Coordinates of C-alpha atoms and ligand atoms in Angstrom, one line a residue:
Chain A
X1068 CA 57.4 -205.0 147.6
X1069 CA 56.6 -202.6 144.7
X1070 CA 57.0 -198.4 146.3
X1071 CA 56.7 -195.8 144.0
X1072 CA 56.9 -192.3 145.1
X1073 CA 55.9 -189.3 142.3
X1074 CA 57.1 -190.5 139.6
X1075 CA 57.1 -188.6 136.6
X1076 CA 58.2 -189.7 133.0
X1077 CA 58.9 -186.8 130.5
X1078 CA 59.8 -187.3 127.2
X1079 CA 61.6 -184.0 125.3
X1080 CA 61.6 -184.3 121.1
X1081 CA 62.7 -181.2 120.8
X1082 CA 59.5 -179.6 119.2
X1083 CA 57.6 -181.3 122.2
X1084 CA 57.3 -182.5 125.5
X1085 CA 55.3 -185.6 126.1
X1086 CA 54.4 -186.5 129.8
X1087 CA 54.0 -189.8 129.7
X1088 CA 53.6 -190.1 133.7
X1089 CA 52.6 -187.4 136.0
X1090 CA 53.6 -187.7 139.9
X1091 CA 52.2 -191.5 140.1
X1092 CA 52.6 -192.4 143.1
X1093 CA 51.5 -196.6 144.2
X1094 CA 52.2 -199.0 146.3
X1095 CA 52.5 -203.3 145.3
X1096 CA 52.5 -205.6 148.4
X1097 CA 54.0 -209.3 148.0
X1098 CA 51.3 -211.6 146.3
X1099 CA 48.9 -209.0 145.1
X1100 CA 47.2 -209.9 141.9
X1101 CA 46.7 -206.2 140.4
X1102 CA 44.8 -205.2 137.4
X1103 CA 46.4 -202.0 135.1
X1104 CA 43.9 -200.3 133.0
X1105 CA 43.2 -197.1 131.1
X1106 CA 43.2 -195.5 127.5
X1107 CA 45.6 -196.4 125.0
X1108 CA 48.3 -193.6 125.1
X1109 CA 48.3 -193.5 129.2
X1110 CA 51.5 -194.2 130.7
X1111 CA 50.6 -197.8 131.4
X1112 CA 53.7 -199.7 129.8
X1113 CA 55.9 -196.5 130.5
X1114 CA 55.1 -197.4 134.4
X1115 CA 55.9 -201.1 133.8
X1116 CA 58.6 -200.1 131.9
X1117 CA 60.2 -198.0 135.0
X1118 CA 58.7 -201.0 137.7
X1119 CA 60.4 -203.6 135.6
X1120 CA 63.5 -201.8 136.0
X1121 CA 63.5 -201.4 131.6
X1122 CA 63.6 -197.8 131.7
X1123 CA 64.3 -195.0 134.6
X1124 CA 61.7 -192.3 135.7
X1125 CA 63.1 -188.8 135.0
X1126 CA 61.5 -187.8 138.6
X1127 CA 60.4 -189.2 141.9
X1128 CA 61.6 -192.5 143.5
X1129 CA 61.4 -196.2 143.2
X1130 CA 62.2 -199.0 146.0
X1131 CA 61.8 -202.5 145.3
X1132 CA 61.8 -204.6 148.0
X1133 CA 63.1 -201.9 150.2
X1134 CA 65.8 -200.7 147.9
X1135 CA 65.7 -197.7 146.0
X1136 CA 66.1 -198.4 142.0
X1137 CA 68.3 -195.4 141.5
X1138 CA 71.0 -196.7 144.2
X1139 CA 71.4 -200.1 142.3
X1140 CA 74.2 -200.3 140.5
X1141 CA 73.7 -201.8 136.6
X1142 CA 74.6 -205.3 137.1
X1143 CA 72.2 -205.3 140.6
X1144 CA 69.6 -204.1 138.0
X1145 CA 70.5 -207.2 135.6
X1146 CA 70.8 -209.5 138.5
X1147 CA 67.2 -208.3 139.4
X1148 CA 65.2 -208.4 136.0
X1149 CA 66.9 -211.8 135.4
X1150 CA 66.1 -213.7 139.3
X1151 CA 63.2 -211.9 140.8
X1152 CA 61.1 -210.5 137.6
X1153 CA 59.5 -211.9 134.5
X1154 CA 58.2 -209.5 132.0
X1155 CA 55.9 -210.2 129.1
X1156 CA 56.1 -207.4 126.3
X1157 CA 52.9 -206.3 124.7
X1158 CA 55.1 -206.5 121.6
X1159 CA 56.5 -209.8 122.7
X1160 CA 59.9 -208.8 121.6
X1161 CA 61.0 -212.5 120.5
X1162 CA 64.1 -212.5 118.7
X1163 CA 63.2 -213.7 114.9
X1164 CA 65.5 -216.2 113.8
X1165 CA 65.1 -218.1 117.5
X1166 CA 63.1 -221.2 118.1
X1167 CA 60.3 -221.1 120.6
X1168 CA 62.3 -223.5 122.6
X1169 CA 65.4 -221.1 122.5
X1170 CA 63.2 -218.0 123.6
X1171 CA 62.2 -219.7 126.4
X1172 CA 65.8 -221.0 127.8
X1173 CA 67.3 -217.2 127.2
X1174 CA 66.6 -216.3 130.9
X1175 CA 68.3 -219.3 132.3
X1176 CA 71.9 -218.6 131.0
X1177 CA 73.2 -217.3 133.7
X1178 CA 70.8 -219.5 136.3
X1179 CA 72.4 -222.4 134.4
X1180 CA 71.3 -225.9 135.5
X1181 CA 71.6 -228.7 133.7
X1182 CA 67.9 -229.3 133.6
X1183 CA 67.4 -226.0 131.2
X1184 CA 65.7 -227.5 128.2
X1185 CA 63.9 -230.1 130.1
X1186 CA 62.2 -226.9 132.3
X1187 CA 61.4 -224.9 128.7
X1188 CA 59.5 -227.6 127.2
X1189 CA 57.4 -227.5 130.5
X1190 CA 57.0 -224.2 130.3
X1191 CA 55.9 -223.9 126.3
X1192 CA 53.6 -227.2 126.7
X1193 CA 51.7 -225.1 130.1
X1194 CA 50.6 -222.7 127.1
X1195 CA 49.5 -225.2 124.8
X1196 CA 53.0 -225.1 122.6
X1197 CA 54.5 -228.2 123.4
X1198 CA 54.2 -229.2 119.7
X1199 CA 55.6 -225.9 117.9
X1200 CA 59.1 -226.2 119.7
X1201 CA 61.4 -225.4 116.8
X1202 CA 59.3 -222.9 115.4
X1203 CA 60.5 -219.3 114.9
X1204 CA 58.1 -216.4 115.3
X1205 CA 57.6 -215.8 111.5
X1206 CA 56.5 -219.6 111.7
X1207 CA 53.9 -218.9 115.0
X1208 CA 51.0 -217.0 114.8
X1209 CA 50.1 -214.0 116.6
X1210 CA 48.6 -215.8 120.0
X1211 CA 51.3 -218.5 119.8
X1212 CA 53.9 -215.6 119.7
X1213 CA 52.6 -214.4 122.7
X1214 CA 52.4 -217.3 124.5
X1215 CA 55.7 -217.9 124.0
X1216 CA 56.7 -214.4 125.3
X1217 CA 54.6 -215.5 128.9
X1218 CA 56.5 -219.1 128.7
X1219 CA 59.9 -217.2 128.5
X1220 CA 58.4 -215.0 131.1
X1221 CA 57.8 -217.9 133.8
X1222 CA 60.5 -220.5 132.8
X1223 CA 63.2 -218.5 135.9
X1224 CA 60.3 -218.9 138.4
X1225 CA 60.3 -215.3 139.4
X1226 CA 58.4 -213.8 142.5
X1227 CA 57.2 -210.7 140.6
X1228 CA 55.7 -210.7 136.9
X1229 CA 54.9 -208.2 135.0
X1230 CA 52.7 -208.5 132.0
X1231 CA 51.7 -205.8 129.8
X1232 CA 48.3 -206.8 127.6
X1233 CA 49.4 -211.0 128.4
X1234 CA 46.1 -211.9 126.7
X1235 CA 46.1 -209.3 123.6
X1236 CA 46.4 -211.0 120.5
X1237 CA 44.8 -214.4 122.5
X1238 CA 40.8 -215.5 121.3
X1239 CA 38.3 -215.9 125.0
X1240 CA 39.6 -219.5 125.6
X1241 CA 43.2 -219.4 125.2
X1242 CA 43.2 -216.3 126.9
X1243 CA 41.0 -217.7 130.1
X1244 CA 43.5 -220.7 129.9
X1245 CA 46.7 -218.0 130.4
X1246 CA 45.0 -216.0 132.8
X1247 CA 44.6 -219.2 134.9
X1248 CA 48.2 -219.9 134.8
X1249 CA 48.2 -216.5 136.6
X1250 CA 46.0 -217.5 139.1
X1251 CA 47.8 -220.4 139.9
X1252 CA 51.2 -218.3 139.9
X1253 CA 49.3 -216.0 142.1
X1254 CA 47.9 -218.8 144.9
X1255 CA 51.3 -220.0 145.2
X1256 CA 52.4 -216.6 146.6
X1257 CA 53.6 -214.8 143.1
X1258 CA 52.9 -211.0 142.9
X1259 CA 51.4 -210.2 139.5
X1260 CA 51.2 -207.2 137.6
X1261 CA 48.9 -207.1 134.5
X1262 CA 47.8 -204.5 132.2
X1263 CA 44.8 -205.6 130.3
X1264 CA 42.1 -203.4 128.6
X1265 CA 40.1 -206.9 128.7
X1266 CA 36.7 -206.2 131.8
X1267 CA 37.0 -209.9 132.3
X1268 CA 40.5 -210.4 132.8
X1269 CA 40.6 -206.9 134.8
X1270 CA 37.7 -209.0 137.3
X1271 CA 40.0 -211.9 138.1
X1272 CA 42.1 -209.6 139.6
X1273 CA 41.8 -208.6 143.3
X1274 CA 42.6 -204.8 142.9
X1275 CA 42.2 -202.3 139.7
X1276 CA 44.5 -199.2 139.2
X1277 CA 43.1 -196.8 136.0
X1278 CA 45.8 -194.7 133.9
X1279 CA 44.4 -191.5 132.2
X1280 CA 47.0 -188.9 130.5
X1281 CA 50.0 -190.7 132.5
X1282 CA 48.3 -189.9 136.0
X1283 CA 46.7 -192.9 138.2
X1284 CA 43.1 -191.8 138.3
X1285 CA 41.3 -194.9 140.4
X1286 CA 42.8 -197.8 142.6
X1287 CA 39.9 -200.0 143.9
X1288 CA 39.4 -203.4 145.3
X1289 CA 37.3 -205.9 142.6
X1290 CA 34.6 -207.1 145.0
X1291 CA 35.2 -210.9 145.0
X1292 CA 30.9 -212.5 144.5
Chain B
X973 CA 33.9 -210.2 95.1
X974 CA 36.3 -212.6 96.6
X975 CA 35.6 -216.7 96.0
X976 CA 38.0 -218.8 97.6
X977 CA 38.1 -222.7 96.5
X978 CA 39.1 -225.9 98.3
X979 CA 41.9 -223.8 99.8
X980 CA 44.8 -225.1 101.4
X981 CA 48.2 -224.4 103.0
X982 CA 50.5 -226.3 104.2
X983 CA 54.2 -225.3 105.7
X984 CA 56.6 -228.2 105.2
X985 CA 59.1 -228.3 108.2
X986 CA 61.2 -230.9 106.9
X987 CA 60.3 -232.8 110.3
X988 CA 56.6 -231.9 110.4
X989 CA 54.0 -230.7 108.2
X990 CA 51.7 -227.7 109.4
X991 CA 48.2 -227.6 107.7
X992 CA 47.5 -224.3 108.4
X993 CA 44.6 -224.1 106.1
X994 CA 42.6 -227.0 105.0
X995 CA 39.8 -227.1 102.0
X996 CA 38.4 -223.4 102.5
X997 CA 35.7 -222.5 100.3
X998 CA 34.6 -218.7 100.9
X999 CA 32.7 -216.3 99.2
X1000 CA 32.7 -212.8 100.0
X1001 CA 30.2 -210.2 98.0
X1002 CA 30.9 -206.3 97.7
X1003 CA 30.2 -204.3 100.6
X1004 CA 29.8 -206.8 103.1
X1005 CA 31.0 -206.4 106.6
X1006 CA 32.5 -209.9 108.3
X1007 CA 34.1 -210.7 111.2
X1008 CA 36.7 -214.0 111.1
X1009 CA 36.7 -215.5 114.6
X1010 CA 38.4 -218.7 115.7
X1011 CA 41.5 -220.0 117.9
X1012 CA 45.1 -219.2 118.5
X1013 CA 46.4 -220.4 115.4
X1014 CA 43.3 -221.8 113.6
X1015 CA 44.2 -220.3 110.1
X1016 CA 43.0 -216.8 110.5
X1017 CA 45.7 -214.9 109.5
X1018 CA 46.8 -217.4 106.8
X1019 CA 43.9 -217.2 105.1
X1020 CA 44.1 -212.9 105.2
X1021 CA 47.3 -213.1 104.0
X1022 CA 46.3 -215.4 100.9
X1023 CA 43.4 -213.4 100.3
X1024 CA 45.6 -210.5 100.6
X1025 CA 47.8 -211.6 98.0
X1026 CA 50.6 -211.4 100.4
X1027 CA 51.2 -215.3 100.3
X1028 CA 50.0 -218.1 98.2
X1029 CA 47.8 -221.0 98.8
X1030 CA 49.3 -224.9 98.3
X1031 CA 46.2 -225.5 96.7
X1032 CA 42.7 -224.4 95.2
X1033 CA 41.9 -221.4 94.0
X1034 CA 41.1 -217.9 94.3
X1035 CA 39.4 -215.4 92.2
X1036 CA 39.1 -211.7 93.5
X1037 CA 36.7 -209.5 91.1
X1038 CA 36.5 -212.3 88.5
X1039 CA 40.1 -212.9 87.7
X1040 CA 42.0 -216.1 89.0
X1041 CA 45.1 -214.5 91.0
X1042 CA 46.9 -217.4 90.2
X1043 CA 46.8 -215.6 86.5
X1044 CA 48.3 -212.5 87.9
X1045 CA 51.5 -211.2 86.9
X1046 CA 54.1 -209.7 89.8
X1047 CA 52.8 -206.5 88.7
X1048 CA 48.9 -206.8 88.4
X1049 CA 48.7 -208.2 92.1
X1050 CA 51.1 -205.1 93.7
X1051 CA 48.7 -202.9 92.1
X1052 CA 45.8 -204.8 93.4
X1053 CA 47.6 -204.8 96.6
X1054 CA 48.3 -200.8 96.4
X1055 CA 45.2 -199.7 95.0
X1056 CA 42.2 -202.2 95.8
X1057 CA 43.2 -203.3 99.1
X1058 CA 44.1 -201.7 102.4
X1059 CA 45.9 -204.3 105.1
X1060 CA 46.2 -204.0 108.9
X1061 CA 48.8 -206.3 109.7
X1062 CA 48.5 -208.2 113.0
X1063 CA 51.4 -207.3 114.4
X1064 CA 51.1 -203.8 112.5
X1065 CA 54.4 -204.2 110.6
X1066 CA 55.3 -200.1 110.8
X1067 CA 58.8 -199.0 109.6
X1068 CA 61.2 -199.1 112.2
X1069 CA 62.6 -195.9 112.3
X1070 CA 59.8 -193.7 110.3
X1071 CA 57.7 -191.4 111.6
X1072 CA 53.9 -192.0 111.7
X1073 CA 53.2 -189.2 109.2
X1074 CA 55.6 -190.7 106.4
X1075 CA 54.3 -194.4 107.7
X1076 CA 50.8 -193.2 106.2
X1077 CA 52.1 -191.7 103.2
X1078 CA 53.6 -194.5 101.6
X1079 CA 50.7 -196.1 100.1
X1080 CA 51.1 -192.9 98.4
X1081 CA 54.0 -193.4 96.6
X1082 CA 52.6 -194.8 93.3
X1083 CA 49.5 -193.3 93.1
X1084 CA 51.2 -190.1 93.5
X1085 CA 48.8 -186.6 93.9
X1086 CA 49.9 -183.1 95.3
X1087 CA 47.8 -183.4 98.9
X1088 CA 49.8 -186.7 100.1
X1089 CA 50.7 -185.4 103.0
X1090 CA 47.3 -183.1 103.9
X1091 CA 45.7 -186.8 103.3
X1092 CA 48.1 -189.0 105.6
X1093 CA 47.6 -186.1 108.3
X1094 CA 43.5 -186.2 107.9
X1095 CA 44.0 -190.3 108.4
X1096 CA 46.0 -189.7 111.7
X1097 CA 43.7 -187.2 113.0
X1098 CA 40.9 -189.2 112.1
X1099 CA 42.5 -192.4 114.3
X1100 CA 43.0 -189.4 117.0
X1101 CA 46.9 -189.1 116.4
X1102 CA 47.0 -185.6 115.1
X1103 CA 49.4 -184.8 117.9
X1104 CA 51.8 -187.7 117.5
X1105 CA 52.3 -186.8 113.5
X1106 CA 56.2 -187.2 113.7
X1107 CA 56.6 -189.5 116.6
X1108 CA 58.4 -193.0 115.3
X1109 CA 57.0 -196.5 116.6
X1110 CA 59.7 -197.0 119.4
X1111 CA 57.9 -193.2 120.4
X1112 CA 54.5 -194.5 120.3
X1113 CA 52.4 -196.7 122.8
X1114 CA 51.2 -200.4 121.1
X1115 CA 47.7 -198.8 120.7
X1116 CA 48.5 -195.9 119.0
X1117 CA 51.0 -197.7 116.5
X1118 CA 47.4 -200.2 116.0
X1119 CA 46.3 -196.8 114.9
X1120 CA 49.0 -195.7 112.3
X1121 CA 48.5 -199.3 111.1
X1122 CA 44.7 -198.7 110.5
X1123 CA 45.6 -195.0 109.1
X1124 CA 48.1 -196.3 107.1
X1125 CA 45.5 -199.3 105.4
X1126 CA 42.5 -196.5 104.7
X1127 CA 44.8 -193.4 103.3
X1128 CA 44.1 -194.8 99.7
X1129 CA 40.5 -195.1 99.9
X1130 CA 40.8 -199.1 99.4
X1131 CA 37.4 -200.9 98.3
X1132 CA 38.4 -203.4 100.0
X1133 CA 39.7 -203.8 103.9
X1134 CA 41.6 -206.8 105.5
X1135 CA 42.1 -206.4 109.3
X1136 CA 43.6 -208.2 111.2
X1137 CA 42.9 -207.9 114.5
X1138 CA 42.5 -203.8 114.4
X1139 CA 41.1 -203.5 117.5
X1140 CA 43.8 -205.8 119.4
X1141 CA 45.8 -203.4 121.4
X1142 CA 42.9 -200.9 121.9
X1143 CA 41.4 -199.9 125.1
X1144 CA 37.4 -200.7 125.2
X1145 CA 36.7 -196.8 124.1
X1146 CA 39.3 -196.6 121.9
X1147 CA 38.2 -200.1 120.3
X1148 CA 34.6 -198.5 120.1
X1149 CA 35.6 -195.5 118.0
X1150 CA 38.1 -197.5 115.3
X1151 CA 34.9 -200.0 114.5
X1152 CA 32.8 -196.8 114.4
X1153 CA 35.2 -196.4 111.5
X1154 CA 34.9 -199.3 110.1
X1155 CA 31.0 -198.8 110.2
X1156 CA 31.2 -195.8 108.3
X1157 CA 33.4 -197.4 105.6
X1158 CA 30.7 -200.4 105.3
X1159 CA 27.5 -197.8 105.1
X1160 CA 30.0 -195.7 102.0
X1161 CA 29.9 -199.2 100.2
X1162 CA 33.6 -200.7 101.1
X1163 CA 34.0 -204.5 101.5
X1164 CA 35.3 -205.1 105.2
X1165 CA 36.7 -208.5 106.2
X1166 CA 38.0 -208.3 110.3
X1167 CA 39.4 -210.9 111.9
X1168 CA 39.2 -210.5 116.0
X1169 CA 38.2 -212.1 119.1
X1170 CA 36.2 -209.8 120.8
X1171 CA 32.4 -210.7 120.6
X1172 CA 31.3 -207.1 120.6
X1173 CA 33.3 -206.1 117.8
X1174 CA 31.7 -209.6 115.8
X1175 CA 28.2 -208.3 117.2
X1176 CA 28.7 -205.5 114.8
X1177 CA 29.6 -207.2 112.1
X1178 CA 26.9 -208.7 109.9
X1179 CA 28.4 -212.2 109.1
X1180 CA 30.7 -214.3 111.3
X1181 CA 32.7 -217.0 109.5
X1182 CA 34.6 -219.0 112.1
X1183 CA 37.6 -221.4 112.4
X1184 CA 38.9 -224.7 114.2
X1185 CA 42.3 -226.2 112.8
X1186 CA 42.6 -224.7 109.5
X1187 CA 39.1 -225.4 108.4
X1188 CA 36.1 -222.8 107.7
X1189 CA 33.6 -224.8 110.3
X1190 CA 30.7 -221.9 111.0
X1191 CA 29.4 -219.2 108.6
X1192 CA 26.2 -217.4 110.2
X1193 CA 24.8 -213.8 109.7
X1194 CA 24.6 -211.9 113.0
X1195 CA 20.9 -210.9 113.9
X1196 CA 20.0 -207.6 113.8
X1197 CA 18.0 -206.2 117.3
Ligands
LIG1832 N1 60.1 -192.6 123.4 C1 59.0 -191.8 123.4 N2 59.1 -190.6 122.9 C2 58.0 -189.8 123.0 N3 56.7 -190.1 123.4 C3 56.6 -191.4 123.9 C4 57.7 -192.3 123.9 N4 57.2 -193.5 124.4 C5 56.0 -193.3 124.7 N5 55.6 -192.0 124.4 C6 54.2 -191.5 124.6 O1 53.9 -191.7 126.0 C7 52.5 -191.9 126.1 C8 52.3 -193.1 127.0 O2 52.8 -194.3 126.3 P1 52.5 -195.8 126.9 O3 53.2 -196.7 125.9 O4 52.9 -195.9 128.3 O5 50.9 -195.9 126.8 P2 50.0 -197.1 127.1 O6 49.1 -196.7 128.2 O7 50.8 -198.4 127.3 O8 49.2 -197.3 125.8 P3 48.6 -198.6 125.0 O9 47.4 -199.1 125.7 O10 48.2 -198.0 123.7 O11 49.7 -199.6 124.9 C9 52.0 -192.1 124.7 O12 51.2 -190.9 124.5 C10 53.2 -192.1 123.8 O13 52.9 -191.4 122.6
LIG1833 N1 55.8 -220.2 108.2 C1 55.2 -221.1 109.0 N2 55.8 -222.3 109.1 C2 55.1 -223.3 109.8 N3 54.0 -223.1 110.5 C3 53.4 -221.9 110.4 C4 53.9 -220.8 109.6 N4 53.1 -219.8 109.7 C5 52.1 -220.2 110.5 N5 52.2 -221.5 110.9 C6 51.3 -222.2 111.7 O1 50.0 -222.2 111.0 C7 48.9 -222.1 111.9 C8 48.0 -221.0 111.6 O2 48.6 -219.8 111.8 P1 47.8 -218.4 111.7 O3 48.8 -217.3 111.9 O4 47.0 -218.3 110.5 O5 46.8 -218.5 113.0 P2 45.8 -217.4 113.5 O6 44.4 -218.0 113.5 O7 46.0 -216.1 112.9 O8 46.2 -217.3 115.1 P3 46.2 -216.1 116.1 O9 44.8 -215.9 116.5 O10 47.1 -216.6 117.2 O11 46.8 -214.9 115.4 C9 49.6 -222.0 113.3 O12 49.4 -223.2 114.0 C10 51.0 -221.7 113.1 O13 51.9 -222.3 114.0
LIG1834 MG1 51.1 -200.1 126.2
LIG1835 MG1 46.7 -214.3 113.6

């Protein structure tokens, strides 16, 4: 579902050239359940960045679901991140003054339905935040602003999501809890994308790629016991 | 160094009350090294933040070196704040738009001194971002803005350090060489209070005070091998 073909991501400040990616090249099939790991600093959120259709490579080629990326005009690319993705931000990016319950109905706008506030409150109570509806982030701590991010992720039912560090600022239980959401998501025929620095997490996948200085280094099946 | 009495703290919704922190007695002595550990939104940060003299309790009190802060002018607790205490916010809190050399320099301001900026690039360098100096947050990955964060919180030489959660966005290696850090800190005599949910980095802590809705309900001293 996922092709991508040597991509490179160079950033030019003038003064210097950072290669965040270096000729990546990786392929995603349709209900994997893939691990992302490596160094802080390695190009993994600039490669979900340019998979979740958030940023462009500046070389090599991307085709999603047999399309390629650089052919799609920009509403195609809004129609995609809105229907077929979900993305959880390792910085969340929650607007401030917004409610949790809000957040979560953002991505239905333009899916509409009448049912829109009905299907948030599922989503926020699946993480454990059915009773901080109305809060705003400043009124949420850290884990709860997270799982709000991963509600607003999953409200649109979307075949691919993509989470960068989903479990970061979680503590070991409320973390297993999300990660079993994904599980679910996964059975039911969902391909998921997740970086994590956490071993345990990374071991609930089925496959492990490693980042080191923006190239893919590893990409390895996690033996299932 | 820091005693904490029958704290509370409670957010008052208008609809619903939040007890975020509920009768907390602490006590803290110099150059101890602790690790806070509980669930998503059990109080942790709340209770930094208070101690931090960022935010104020509902009710109890707290001395830190003696003095009630309650007793504290405006003035006394910023300099406490810029002088005493060095804070890694949980969601790092960096200047938008500032580079991570300035970032670290600020702390700076007040207490002045020709080598500022030889200092806030010694810091970077010693988080291993001596080649991302003038890079701004939007230009930096979420673990290496952790790392300004931390830089930014030990430029002044703080007795004491409140972080929260400094090892969150790290890598497992990267995570390893920040608490070596910290270690080092500890064994020079500073006061080191971390909140964080990975076991290992509690492990090398030497007390673990831990959380459940707002109240303090474990406080144990981690065995040495
Ligand atoms: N806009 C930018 N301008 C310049 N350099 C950038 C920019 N964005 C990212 N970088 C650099 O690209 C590299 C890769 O960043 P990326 O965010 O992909 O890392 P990461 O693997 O997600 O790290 P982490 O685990 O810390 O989140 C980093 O070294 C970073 O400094
Ligand atoms: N301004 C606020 N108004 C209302 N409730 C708040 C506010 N700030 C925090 N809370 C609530 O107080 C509780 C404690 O929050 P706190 O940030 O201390 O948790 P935490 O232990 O740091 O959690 P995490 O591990 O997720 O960071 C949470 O349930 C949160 O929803
Ligand atoms: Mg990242
Ligand atoms: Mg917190």
């Amino acid at each position: 579902v996922i092709s991508v073909r040597d991509i490179s991501k160079i950033y030019d400040l003038g003064s210097t050239r950072v290669h965040a990616l270096r000729h990546v090249d990786l392929d995603i099939h349709r209900g994997e359940l893939i691990a992302v790991m490596g160094p802080s600093g390695s190009g993994k959120s600039t490669l979900m960045n340019i998979i979740g259709c958030l940023d462009q490579a500046s070389e090599g080629d991307y085709w999603l679901d047999g399309v390629n990326v650089s052919d799609m005009t920009e509403d195609e690319l809004a129609r995609v991140r809105n229907r077929k993705m979900g993305f959880v931000f390792q910085q969340f990016n929650l607007l401030p003054r917004t409610s949790a319950l809000r957040q979560v109905q953002l991505p239905m706008i333009y899916s509409g339905g009448e049912d829109r506030e009905s299907r948030a409150i599922e989503a926020l109570k699946a993480v454990g935040l059915g009773d901080r509806l109305d809060h705003k982030p400043t009124e949420l701590s850290g884990g709860q602003q997270q799982r709000v991010a991963v509600a607003r992720a999953l409200v649109n039912n979307p075949t691919l999501i993509m989470a960068d560090e989903p479990t970061g600022a979680l503590d070991t239980r409320s973390g297993q809890e999300l990660l079993a959401i994904f599980q679910r998501l996964n059975a039911q025929g969902k391909t998921i994308v997740m970086v994590t620095h956490e071993y345990d997490v990374a071991m609930h996948c089925r496959r492990i790629v490693r980042f080191k200085d923006g190239r893919l280094v590893a990409d390895e099946s996690v033996e299932q016991p």
